[in-house]
XYZ file of C-alpha atoms in Angstrom:
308
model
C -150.387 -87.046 66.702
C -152.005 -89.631 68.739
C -154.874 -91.805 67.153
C -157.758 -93.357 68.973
C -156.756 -96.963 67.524
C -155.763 -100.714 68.504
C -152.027 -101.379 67.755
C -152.897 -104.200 64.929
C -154.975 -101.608 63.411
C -152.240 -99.407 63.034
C -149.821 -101.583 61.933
C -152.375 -102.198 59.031
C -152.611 -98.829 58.184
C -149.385 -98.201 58.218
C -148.086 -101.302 56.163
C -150.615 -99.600 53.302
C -148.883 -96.110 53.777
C -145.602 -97.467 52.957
C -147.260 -100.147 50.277
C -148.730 -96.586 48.391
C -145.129 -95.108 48.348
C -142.945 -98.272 47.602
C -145.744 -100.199 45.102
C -147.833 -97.524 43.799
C -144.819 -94.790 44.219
C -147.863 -91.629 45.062
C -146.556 -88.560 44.928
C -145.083 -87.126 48.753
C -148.450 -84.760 48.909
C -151.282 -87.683 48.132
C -149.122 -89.844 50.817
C -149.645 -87.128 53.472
C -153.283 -86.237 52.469
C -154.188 -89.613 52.722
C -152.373 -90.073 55.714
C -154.215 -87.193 57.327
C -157.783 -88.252 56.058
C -157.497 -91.586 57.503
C -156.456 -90.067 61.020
C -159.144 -87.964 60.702
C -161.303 -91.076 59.733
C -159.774 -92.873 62.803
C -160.591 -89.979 65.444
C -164.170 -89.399 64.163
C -164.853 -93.033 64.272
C -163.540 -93.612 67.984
C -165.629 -90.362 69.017
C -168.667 -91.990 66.773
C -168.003 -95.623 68.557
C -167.166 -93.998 72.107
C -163.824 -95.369 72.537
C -160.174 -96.912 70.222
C -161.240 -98.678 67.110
C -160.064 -101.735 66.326
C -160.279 -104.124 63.252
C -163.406 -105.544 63.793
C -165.102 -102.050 64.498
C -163.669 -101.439 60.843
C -164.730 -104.461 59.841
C -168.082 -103.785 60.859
C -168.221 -100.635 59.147
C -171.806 -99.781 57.306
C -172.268 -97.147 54.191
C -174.225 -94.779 56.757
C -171.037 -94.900 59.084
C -168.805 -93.820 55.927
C -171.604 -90.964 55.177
C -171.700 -89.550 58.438
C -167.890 -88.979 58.728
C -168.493 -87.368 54.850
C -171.103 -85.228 56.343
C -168.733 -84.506 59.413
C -166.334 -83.109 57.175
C -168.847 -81.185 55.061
C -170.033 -79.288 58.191
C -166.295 -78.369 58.957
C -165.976 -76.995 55.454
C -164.695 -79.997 53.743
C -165.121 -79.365 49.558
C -166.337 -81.790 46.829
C -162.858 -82.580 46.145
C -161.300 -83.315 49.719
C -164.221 -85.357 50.233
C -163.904 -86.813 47.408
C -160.282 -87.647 48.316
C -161.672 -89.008 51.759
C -163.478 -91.509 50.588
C -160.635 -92.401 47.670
C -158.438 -93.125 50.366
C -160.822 -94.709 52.624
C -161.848 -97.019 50.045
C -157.722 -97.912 49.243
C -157.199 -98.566 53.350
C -160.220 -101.019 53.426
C -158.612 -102.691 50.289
C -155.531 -103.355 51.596
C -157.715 -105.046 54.653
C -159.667 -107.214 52.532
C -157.048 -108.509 50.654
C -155.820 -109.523 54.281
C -159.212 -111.591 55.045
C -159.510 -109.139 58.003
C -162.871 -106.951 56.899
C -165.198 -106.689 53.675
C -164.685 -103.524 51.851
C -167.956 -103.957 50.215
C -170.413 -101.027 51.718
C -167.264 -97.942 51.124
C -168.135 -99.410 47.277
C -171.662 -98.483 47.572
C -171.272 -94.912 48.470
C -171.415 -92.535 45.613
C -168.160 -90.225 45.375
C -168.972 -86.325 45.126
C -169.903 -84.938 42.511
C -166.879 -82.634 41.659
C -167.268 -79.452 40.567
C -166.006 -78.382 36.724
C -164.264 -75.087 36.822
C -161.564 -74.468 34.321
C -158.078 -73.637 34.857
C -157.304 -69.979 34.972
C -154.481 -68.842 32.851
C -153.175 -65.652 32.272
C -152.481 -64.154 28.690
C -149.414 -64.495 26.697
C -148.457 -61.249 27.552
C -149.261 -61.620 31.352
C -147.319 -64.425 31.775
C -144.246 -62.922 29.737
C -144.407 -60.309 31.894
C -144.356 -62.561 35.119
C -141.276 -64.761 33.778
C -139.638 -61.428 33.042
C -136.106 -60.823 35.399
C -136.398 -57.107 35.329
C -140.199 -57.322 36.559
C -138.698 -59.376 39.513
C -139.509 -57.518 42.757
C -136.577 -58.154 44.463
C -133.488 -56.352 44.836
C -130.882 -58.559 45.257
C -130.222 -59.722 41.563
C -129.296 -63.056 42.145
C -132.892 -63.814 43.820
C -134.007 -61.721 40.939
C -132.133 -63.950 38.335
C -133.586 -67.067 40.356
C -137.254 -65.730 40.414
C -137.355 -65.283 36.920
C -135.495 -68.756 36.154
C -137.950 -70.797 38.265
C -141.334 -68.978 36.903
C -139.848 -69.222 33.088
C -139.364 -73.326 33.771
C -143.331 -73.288 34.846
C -144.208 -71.410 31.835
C -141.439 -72.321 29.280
C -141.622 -76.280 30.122
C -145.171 -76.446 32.149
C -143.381 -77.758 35.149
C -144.921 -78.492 38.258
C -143.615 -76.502 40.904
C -142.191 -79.036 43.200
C -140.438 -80.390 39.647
C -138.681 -77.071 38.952
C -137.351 -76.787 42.578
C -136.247 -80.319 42.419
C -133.730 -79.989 39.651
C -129.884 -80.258 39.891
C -127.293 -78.184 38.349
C -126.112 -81.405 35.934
C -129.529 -81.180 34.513
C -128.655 -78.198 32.414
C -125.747 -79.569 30.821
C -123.648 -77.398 28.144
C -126.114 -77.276 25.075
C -129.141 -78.923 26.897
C -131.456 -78.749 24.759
C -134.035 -81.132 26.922
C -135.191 -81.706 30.506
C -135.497 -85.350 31.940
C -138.507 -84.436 34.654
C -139.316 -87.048 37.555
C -143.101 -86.259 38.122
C -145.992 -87.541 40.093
C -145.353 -91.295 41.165
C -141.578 -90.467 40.088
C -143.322 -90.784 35.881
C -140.776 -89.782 33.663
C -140.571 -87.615 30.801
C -138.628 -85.498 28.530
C -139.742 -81.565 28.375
C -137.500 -79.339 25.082
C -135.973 -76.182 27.100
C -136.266 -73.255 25.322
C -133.299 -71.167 24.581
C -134.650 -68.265 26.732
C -135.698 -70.356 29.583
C -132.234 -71.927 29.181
C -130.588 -68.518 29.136
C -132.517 -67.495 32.701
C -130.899 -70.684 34.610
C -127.446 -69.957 33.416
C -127.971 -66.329 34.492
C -129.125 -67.449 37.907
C -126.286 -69.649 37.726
C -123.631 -67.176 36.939
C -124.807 -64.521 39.842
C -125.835 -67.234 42.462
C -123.636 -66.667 45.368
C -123.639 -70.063 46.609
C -121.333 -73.473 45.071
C -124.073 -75.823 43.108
C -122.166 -79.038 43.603
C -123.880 -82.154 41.452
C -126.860 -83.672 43.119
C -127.363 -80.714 45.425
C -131.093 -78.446 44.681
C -129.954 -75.980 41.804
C -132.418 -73.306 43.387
C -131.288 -71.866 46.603
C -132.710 -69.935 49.275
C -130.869 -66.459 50.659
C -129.031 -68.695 53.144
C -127.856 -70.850 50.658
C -130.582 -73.882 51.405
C -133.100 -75.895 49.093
C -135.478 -72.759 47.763
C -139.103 -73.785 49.527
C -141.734 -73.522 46.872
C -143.657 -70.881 49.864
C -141.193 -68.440 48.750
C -141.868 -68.286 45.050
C -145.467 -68.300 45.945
C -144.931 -65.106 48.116
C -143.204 -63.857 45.382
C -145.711 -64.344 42.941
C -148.600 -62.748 45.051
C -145.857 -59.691 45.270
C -145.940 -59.651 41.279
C -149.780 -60.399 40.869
C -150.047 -56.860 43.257
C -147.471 -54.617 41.197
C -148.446 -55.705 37.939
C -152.351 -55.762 38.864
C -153.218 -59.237 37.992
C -156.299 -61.595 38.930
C -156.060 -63.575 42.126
C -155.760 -66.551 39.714
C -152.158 -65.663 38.745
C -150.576 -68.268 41.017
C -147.215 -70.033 40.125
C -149.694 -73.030 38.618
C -151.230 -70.536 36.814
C -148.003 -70.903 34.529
C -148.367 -74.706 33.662
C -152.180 -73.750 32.907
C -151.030 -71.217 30.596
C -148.160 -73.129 29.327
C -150.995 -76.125 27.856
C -153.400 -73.412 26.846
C -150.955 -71.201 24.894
C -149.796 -74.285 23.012
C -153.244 -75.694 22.603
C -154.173 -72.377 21.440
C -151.424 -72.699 18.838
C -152.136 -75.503 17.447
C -150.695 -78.351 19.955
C -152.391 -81.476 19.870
C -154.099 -82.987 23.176
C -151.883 -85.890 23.367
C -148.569 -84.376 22.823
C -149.167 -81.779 25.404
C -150.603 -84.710 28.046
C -146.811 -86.411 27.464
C -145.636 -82.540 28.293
C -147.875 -81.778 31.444
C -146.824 -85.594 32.897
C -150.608 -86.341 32.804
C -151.728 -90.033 33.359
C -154.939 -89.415 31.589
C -155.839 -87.883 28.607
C -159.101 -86.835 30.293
C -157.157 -84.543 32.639
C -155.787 -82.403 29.640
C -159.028 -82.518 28.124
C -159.781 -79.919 30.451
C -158.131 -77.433 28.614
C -160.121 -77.722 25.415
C -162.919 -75.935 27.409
C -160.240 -73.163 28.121
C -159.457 -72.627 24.583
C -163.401 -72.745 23.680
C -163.984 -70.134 26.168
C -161.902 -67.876 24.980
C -162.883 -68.021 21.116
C -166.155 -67.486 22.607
C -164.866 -64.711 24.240
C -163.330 -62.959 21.154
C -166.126 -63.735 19.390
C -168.671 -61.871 21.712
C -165.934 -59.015 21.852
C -165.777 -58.609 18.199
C -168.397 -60.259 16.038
C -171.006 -57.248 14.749
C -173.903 -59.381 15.806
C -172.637 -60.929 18.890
């Protein structure tokens, strides 16, 4: 897509694209939404300026200029949290400028970020999700996509992997008597996930009916042509199962890696051990999940104390 810029500028911008993925290693999805709020950025700005920016219009940037391409956004139905994001990545391009000498990334530092809203993660009950992960509540026919279905969902709940993780794994990864996963997660952060016997037992049943050869290296998951399963497809699946077995809008295939840390929280997991098992950088992030737990002994409570 074309962008309303001078070629220096994108050069720049560019250079700090490929600096996020090589230094900073972002995940592929923070890469392209940063990519896309900068363009964004770019085009309001040239439309704001009445013609291609270049480094000195950036470098002449005020707080009210970065607040009226917030507000821009906010009118097109921008959230807290993609503006939020915005201005995140807005503040990281002008960084990579000033450490240049070519503009003062002072005034994006004086702008308040906004103010996110708290809502919990939604997870579904133990027996919900066992249900979900189940291969004989699959809704497909064909019982190799069946088998695959289940496999995939019971590595979100079994192991609280990421979607994008699960469909990213190779065959070798589930060596004979595996009794671990090795998981490459956001900014390629590894760590080591046990694999329960019965999620262990769904992949090797997948395996055994998939129609297609799983050389090493290739995607383990396959689509009905026999290419790299798209994570669209277990999501459509998913809303198929959330229909037949009359379950909240919530129940989305994250839904599983919420209930995942919230089943084992609820169990008796401590915070810290299940932040190494969600990949989380920050312990504040699995914090989060606390409040789940609290709401629901609140819950029981009001269900079944006499004097609630």
């Amino acid at each position: 897509m074309l962008i309303p810029a001078d070629e220096k500028l994108l050069v720049e911008r560019q250079a700090w694209l490929e600096s996020l993925a090589d230094e900073r290693r972002l995940a592929t999805n923070t890469l392209e939404a940063y990519e896309r709020d900068t363009r964004q950025f770019l085009q309001f700005l040239s439309g704001h300026i009445g013609g291609p920016v270049a480094l000195f219009d950036i470098a002449a940037l005020r707080p009210a200029d970065l607040r009226s391409f917030l507000a821009f956004r906010r009118r097109e139905g921008a959230g807290a949290r993609s503006l939020g994001r915005h201005l995140a990545g807005l503040r990281s391009l002008l960084r990579h400028l000033e450490r240049k000498g070519l503009v003062n990334a002072a005034g994006a530092g004086a702008i308040r970020s906004p103010k996110q809203p708290k809502s919990l993660p939604k997870p579904l009950s133990g027996a919900q999700a066992i249900q979900v992960v189940d291969r004989n509540t699959q809704m497909n026919e064909e019982p190799w996509i069946a088998a695959r279905d289940a496999a995939v969902l019971s590595l979100l709940y079994g192991c609280g992997l990421r979607i994008s993780e699960a469909l990213g794994l190779t065959p070798e990864t589930f060596e004979d008597k595996t009794v671990s996963l090795r998981i490459s997660g956001k900014g390629g952060k590894m760590r080591i996930v046990p694999l329960l016997p019965v999620v262990a037992e769904a992949v090797q049943t997948y395996r055994k009916l998939c129609p297609y050869h799983l050389e090493t290296g290739s995607p383990l998951f396959r689509g009905a042509r026999g290419g790299p399963l798209q994570p669209a497809i277990i999501q459509r699946e998913m809303q198929r199962l959330r229909s037949a077995l009359g379950l909240p809008d919530s129940a989305t295939p994250h839904a599983l890696r919420h209930s995942f840390a919230t089943h084992l929280l609820g169990s008796g997991g401590d915070l810290r051990t299940i932040q190494e098992l969600l990949g989380h950088a920050s312990l504040s992030t699995t914090q989060i999940y606390t409040g789940v737990d609290s709401k629901r002994l609140l819950d029981i409570y009001d269900r079944a104390h006499p004097r609630a």
